[in-house]
Tab-separated table of C-alpha atoms and ligand atoms in Angstrom:
chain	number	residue	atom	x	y	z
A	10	UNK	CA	43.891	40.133	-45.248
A	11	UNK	CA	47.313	41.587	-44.454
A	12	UNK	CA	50.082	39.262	-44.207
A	13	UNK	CA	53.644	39.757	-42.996
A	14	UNK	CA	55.611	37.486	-45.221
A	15	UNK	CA	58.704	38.944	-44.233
A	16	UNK	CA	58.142	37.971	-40.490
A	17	UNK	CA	58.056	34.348	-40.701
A	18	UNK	CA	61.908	34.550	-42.064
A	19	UNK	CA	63.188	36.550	-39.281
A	20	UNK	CA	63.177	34.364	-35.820
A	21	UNK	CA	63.775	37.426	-33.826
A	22	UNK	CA	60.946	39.152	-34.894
A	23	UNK	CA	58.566	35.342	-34.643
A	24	UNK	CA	59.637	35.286	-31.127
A	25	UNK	CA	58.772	38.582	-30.027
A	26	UNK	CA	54.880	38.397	-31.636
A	27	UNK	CA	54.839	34.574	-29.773
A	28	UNK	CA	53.853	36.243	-26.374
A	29	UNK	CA	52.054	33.005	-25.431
A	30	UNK	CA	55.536	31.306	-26.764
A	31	UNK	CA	53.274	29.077	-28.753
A	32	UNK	CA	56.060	27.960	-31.152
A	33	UNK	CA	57.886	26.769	-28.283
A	34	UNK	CA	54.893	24.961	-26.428
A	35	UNK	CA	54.417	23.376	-30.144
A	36	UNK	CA	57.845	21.809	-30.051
A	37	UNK	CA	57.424	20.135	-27.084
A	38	UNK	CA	54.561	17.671	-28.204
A	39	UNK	CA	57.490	14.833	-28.615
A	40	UNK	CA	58.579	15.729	-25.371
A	41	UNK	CA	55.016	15.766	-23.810
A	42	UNK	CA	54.191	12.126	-25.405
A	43	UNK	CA	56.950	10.525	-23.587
A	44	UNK	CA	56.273	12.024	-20.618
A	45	UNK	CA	53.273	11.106	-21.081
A	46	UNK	CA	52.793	7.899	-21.109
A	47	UNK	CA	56.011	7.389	-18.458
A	48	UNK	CA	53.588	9.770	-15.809
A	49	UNK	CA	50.759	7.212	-16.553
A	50	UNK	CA	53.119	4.320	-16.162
A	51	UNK	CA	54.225	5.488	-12.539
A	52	UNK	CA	50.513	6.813	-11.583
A	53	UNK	CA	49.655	3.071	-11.900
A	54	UNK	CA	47.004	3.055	-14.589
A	55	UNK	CA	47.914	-0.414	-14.795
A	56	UNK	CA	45.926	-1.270	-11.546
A	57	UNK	CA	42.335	-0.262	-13.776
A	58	UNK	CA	42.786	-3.231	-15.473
A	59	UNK	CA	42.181	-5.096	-12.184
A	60	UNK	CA	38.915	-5.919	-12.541
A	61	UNK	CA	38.945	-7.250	-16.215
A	62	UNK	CA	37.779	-5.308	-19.269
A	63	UNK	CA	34.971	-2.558	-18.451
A	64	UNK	CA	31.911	-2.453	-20.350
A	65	UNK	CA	32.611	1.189	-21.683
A	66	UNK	CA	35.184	3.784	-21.592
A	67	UNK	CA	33.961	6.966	-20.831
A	68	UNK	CA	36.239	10.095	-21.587
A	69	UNK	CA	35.518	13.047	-19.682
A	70	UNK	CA	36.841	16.424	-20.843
A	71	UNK	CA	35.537	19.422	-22.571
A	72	UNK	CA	37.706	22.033	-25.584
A	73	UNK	CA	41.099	21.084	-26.239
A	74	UNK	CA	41.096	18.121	-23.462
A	75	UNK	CA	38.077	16.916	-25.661
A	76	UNK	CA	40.062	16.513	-28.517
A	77	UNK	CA	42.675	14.224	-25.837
A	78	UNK	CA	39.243	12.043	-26.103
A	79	UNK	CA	38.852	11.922	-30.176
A	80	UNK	CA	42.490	11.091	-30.117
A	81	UNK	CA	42.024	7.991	-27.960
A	82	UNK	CA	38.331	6.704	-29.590
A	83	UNK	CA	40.070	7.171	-33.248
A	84	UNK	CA	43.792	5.240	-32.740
A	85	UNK	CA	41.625	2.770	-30.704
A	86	UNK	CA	39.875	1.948	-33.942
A	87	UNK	CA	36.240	0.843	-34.275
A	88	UNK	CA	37.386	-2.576	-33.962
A	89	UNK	CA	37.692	-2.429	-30.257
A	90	UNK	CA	35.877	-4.449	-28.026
A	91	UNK	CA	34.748	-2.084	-25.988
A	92	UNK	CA	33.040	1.342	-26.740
A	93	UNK	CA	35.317	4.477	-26.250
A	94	UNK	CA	32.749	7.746	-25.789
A	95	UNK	CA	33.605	11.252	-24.969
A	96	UNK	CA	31.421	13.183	-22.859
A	97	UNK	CA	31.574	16.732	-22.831
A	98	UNK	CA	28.840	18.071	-20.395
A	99	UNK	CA	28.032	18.504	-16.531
A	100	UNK	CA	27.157	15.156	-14.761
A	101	UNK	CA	27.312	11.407	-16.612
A	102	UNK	CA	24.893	9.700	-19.013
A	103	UNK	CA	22.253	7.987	-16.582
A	104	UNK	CA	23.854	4.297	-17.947
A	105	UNK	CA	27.410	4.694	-16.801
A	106	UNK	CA	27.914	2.493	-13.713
A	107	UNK	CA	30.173	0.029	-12.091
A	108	UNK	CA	31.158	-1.870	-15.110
A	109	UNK	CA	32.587	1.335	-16.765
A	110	UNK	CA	35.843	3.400	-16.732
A	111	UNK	CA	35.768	6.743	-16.152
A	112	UNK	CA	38.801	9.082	-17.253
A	113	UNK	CA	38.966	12.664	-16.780
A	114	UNK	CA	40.972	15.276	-18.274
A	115	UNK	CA	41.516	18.756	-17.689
A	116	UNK	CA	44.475	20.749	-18.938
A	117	UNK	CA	43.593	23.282	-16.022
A	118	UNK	CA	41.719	21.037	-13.609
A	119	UNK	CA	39.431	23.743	-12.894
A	120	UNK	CA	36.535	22.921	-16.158
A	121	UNK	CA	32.920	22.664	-13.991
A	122	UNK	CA	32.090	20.086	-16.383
A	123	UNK	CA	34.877	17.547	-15.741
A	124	UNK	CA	34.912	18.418	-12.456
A	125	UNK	CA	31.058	17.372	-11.851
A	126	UNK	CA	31.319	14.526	-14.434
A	127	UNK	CA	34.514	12.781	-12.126
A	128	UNK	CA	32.477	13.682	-8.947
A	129	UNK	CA	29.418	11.941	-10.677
A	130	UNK	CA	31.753	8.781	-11.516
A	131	UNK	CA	33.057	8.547	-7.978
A	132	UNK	CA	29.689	8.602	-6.509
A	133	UNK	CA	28.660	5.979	-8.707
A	134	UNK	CA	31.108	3.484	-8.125
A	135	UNK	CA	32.901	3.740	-11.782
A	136	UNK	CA	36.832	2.496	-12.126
A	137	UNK	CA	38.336	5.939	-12.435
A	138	UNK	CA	41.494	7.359	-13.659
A	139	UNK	CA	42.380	11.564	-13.278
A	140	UNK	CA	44.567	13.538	-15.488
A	141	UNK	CA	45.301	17.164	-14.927
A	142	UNK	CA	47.387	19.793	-12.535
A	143	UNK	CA	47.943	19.041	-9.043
A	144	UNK	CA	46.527	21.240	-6.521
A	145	UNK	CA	43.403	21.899	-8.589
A	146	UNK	CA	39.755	20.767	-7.819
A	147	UNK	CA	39.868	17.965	-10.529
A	148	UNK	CA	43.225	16.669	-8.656
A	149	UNK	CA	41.012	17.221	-5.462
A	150	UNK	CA	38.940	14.758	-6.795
A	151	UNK	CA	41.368	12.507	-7.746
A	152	UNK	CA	42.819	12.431	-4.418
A	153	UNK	CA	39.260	11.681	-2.822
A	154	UNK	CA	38.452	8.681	-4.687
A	155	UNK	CA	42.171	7.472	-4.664
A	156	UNK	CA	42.063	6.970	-8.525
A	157	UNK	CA	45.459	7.238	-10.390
A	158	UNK	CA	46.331	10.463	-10.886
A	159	UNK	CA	48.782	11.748	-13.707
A	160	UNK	CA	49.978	14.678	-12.674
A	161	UNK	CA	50.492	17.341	-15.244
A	162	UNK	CA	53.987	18.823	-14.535
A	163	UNK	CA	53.334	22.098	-16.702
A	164	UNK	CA	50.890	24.291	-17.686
A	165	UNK	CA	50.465	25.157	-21.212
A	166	UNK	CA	47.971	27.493	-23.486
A	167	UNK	CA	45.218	24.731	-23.670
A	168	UNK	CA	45.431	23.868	-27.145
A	169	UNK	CA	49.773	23.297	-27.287
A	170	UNK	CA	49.517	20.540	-24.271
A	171	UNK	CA	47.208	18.021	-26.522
A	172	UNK	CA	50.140	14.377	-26.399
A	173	UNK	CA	50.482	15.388	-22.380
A	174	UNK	CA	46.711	14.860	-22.107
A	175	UNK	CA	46.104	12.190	-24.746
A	176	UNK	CA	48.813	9.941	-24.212
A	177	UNK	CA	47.984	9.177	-20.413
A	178	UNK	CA	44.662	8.420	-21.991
A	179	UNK	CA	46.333	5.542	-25.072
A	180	UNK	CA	48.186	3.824	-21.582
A	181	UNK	CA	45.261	4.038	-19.403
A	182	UNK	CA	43.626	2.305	-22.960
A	183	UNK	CA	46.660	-0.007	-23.527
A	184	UNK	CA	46.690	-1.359	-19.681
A	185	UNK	CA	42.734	-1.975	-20.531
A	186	UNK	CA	43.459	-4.471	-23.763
A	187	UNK	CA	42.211	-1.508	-26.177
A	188	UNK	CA	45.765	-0.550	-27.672
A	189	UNK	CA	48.634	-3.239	-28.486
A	190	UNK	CA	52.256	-2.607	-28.755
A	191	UNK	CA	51.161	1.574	-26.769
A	192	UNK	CA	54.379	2.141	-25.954
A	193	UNK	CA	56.150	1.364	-29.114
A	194	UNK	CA	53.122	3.236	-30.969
A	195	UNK	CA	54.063	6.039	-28.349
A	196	UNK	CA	57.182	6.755	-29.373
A	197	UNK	CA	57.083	5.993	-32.597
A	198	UNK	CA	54.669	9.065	-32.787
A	199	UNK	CA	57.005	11.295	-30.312
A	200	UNK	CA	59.619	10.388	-33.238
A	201	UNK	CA	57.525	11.705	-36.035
A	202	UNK	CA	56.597	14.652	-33.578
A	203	UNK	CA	60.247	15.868	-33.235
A	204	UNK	CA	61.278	15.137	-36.908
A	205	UNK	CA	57.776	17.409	-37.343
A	206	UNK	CA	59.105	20.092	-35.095
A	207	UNK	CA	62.781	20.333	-36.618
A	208	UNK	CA	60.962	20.907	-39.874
A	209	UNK	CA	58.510	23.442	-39.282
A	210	UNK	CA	61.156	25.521	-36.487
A	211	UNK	CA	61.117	28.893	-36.665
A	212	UNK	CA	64.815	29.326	-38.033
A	213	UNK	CA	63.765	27.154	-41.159
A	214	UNK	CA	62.627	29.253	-43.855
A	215	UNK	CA	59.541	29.562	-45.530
A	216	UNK	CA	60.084	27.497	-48.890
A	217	UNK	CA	61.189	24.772	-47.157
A	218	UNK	CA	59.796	24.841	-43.978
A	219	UNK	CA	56.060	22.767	-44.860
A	220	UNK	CA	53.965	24.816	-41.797
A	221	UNK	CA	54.717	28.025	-43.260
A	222	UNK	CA	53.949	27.076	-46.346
A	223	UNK	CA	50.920	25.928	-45.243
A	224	UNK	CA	49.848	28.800	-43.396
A	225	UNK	CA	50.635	31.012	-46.314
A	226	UNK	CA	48.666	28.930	-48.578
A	227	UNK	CA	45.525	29.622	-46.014
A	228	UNK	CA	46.172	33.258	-45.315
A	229	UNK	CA	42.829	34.963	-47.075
A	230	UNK	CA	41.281	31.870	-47.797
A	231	UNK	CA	38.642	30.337	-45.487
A	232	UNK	CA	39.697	26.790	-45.441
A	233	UNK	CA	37.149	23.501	-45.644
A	234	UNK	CA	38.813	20.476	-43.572
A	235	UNK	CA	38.016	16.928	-44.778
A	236	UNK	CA	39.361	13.806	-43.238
A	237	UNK	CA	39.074	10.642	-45.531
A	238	UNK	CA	38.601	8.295	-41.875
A	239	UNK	CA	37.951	8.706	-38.618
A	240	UNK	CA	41.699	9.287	-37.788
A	241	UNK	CA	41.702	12.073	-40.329
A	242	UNK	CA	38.466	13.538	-39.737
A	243	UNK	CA	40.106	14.177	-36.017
A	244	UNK	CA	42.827	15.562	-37.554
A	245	UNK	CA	40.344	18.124	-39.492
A	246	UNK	CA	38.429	18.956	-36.094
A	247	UNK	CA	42.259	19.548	-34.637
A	248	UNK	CA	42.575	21.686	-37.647
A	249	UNK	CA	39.735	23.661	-37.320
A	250	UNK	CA	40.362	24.246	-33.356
A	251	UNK	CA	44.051	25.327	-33.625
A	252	UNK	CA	43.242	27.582	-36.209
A	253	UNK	CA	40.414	29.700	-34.278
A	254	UNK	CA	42.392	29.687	-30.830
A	255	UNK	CA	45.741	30.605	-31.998
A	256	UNK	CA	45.340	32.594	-34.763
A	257	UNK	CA	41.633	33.810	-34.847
A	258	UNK	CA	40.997	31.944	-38.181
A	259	UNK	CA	37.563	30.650	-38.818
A	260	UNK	CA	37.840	26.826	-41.158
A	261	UNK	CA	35.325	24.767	-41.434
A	262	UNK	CA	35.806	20.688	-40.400
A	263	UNK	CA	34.386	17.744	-41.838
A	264	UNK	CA	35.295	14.612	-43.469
A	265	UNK	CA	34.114	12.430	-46.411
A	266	UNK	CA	31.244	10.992	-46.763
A	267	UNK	CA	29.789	13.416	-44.473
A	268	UNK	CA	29.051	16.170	-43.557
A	269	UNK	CA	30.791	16.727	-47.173
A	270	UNK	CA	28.328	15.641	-48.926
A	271	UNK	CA	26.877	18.696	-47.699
A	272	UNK	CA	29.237	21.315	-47.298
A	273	UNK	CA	30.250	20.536	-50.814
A	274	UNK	CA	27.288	22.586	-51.662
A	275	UNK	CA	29.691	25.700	-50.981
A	276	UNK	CA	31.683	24.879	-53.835
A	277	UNK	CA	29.017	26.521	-55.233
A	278	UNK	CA	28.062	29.076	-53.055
A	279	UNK	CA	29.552	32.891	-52.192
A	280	UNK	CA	32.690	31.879	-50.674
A	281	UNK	CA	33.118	28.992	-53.526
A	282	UNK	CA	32.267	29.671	-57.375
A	283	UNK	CA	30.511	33.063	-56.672
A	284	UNK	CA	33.263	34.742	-54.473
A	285	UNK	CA	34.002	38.176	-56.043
A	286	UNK	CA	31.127	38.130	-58.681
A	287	UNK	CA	28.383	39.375	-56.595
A	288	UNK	CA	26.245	36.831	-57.918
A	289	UNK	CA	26.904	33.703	-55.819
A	290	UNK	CA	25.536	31.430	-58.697
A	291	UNK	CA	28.809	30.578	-59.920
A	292	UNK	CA	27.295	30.328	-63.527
A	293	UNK	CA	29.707	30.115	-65.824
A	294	UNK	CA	30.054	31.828	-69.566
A	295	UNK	CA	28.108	34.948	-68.024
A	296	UNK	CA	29.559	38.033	-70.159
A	297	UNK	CA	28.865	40.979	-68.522
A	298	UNK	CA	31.065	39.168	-65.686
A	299	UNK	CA	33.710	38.516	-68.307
A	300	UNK	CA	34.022	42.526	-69.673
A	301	UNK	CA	33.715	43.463	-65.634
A	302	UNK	CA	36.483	46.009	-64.943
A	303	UNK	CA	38.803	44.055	-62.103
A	304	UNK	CA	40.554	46.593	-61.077
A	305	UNK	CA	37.517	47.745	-58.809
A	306	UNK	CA	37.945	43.994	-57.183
A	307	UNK	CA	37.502	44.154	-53.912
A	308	UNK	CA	39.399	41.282	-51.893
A	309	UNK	CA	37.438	38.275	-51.902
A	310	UNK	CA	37.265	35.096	-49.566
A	311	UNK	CA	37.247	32.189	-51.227
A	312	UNK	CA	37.309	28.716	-50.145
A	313	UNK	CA	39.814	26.390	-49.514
A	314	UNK	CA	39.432	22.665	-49.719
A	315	UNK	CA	42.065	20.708	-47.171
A	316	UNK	CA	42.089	17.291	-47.924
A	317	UNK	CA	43.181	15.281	-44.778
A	318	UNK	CA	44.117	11.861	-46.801
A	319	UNK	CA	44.525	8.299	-44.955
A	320	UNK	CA	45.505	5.969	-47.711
A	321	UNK	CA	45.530	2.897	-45.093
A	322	UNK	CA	42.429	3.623	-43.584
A	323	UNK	CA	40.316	4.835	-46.106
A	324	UNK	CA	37.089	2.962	-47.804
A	325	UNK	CA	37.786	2.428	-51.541
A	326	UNK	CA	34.351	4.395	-52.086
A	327	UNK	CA	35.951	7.321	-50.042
A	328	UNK	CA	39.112	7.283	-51.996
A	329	UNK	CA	37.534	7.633	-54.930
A	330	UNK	CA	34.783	10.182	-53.836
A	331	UNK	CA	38.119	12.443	-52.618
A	332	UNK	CA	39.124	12.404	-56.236
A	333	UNK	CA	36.177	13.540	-57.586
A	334	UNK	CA	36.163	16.414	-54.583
A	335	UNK	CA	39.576	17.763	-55.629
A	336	UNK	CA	37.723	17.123	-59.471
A	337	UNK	CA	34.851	19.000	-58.376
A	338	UNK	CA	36.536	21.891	-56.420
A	339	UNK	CA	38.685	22.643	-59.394
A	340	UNK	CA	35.608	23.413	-61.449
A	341	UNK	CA	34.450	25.428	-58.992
A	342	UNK	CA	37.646	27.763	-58.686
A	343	UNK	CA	38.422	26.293	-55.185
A	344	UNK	CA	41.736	25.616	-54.588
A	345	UNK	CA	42.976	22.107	-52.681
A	346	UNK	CA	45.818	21.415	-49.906
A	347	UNK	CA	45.980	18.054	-49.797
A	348	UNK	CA	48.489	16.130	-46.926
A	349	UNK	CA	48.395	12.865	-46.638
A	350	UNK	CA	49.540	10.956	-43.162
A	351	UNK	CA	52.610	9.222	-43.226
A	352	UNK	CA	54.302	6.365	-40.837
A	353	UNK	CA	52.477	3.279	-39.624
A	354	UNK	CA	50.456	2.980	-36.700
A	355	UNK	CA	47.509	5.426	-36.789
A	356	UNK	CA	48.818	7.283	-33.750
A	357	UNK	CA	51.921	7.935	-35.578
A	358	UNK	CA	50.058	8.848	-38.679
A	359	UNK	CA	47.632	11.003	-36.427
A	360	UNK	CA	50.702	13.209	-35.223
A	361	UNK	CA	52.145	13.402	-38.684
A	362	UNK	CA	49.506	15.682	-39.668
A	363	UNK	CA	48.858	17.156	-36.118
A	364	UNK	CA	52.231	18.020	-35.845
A	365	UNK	CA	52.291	19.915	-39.144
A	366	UNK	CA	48.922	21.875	-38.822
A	367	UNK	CA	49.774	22.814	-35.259
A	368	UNK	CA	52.968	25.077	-36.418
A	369	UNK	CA	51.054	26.331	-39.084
A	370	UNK	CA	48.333	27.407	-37.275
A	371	UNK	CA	50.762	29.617	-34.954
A	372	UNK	CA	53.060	30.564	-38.147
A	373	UNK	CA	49.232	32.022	-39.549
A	374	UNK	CA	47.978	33.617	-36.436
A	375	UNK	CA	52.474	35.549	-36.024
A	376	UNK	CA	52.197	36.377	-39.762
A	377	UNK	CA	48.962	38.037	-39.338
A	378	UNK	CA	49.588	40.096	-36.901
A	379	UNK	CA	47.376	38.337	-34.044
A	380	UNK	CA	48.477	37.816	-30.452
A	381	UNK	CA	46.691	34.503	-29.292
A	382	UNK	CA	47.159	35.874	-25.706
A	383	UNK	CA	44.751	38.902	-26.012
A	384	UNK	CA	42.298	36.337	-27.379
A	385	UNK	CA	38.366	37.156	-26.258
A	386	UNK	CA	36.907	34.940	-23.788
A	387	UNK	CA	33.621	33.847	-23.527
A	388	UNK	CA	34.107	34.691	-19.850
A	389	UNK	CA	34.021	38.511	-20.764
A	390	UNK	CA	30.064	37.299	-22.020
A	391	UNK	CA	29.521	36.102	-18.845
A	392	UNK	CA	29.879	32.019	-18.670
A	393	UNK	CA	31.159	31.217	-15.595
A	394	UNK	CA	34.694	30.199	-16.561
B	21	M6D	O1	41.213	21.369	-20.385
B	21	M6D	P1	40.410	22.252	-19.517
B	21	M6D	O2	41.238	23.102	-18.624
B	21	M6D	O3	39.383	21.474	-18.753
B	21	M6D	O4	39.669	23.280	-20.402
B	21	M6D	C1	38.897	22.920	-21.449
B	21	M6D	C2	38.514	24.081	-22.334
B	21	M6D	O5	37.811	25.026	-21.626
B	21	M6D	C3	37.292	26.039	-22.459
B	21	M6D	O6	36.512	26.894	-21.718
B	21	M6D	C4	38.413	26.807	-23.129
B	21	M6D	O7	39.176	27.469	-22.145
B	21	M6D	C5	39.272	25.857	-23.885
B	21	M6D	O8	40.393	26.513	-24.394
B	21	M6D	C6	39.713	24.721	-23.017
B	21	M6D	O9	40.341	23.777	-23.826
């Protein structure tokens, strides 16, 4: 894998390869979560608390503005009182009703799914609450069924908008009972954000700037998220997303227990203790692979184990079983990134890793030579959007 080193030290040169002005977009997250949850305030999410707590919450939103969802269901906890599920398809499950809240998102306001899914909501009666672009279908919708509406004041690449989408979502949650102390818990993340973003800016160089690091340390290899929670295990399906849209990277996601326990079968496999011996058993003490001439080596993919750690929210059994992985992938040959959340309410410890990953999935995609904006779309295939 070719990578330009050289570019992520020159900010002239980063800005020029960011035609979708990613690095930008990236910055803005503290910026978007204030916004945020002041749009919500003024579209009156309060007024869904008006008839008492709902049974469910039901998030509606598919790609990036299903990760909005995660965001909400996993700094909401499991100890809330009331289910928080994310739907992701045409229509509604045939149980959600009257007693429920609906809330759809849409970073464009155009997705068929959300669009169908709100439409099904309205028709059944549901409490309702709409975020997305005006003067789009979904905001049609909106408008129809006079639910509040946040209003999305820009448009962003899908992935770079996720605090404007999921932070509407934490108020609509806090003005339900779900989320104490949200708008404390709001900016204390939008603080972590910016302190995130004057880090990882483009003018700060690479040895101490922690998201080119990072994306340095992942150029070549073909990294294996693991969250040690919930809140972490979103963090590894952010992870995984950012890398694919903006820099065409495939990772795999997971968290501990599972699915580890069973992608830590690849530890073993081609891309773990076989990569670049042909063999893929990964024995060890084999000679004739010992005496092998290397300089015929051809580049190899190997994995690379990310470690998303939550030290407040993870089960002893978990800590120690992430111990053992790093253990484990050592014997293997696999290298480890581990990053650990910091700050103290999970939404703040959310966006401390978010914020990091996010520039270093745009520092990866600039340094190897990819322009996110000339991206294939499934559209080209033929879905319908
Ligand atoms: O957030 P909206 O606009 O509904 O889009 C949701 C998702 O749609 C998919 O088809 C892709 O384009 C994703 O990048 C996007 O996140």
């Amino acid at each position: 894998m070719n990578v330009d080193e050289s570019l992520l030290d020159d900010s002239n040169r980063l800005t020029e390869a960011d035609t979708l002005n990613l690095l930008p977009h990236t910055a803005s997250a503290a910026r978007q979560a204030r916004e945020g949850w002041r749009l919500a305030q003024e579209a009156g999410v309060a007024s869904l608390a008006s008839d008492g707590r709902p049974r469910a919450i039901v998030v509606v939103g598919v790609g990036a503005s299903a990760l909005a969802a995660d965001v909400l269901e996993a700094v909401v906890g499991q100890a809330a009182p009331v289910p928080v599920i994310s739907h992701r398809r045409h229509g509604l499950p045939g149980w959600v009703g009257v007693a429920d809240v609906v809330l759809g998102v849409s970073a464009s306001g155009t997705s068929n799914e959300t669009c169908s899914a709100v439409e099904e909501a309205y028709r059944r009666g549901c409490r309702l609450a709409v975020v997305c672009p005006p003067e789009t279908p979904l905001a049609h919708l909106a408008g129809v069924s006079r639910a509040p509406f946040v209003a999305l004041p820009e448009t962003r690449p899908a992935h770079t908008g996720l605090w404007s989408l999921a932070v509407p979502l934490l108020a609509a949650a806090a003005a339900l009972g779900l989320l104490r102390d949200g708008g404390p818990a709001v900016e204390a993340a939008a603080v972590r954000l910016e302190e995130t973003a004057i880090r990882c800016r483009p003018s700060s160089e690479s040895f101490v700037n922690p998201a080119k690091t990072l994306a340095l340390e992942l150029a070549g290899a073909l990294p294996m998220w693991w969250g040690t929670s919930r809140l972490a295990e979103v963090a590894a399906a952010r992870a995984a997303a950012v890398l694919a849209a903006h820099a065409w990277y495939p990772a795999l996601a997971g968290a501990l227990p599972h699915p580890a326990y069973d992608q830590a079968a690849l530890l073993g496999g081609a891309f773990g203790a076989g990569a670049g011996s042909g063999s893929g058993s990964g024995a060890a003490g084999d000679l004739d692979d010992f005496f092998r001439d290397r300089v015929d080596d051809v580049e190899t993919t190997r994995l690379r184990l990310g470690l998303l750690r939550d030290d407040t929210g993870e089960h002893p059994e978990i800590t120690h079983a992430a111990a053992r992985a790093v253990a484990v992938a050592g014997e293997y040959g696999v290298g480890v990134t581990e990053l650990a959340m910091t700050g103290a309410g999970p939404l703040e410890r959310l966006a401390s890793l978010v914020g990091l990953i996010d520039f270093a999935s745009v520092y990866l995609a600039l340094a190897s030579g990819v322009d996110p904006g000339a991206a294939p779309l499934l559209r080209q295939f033929g879905a319908t959007r």
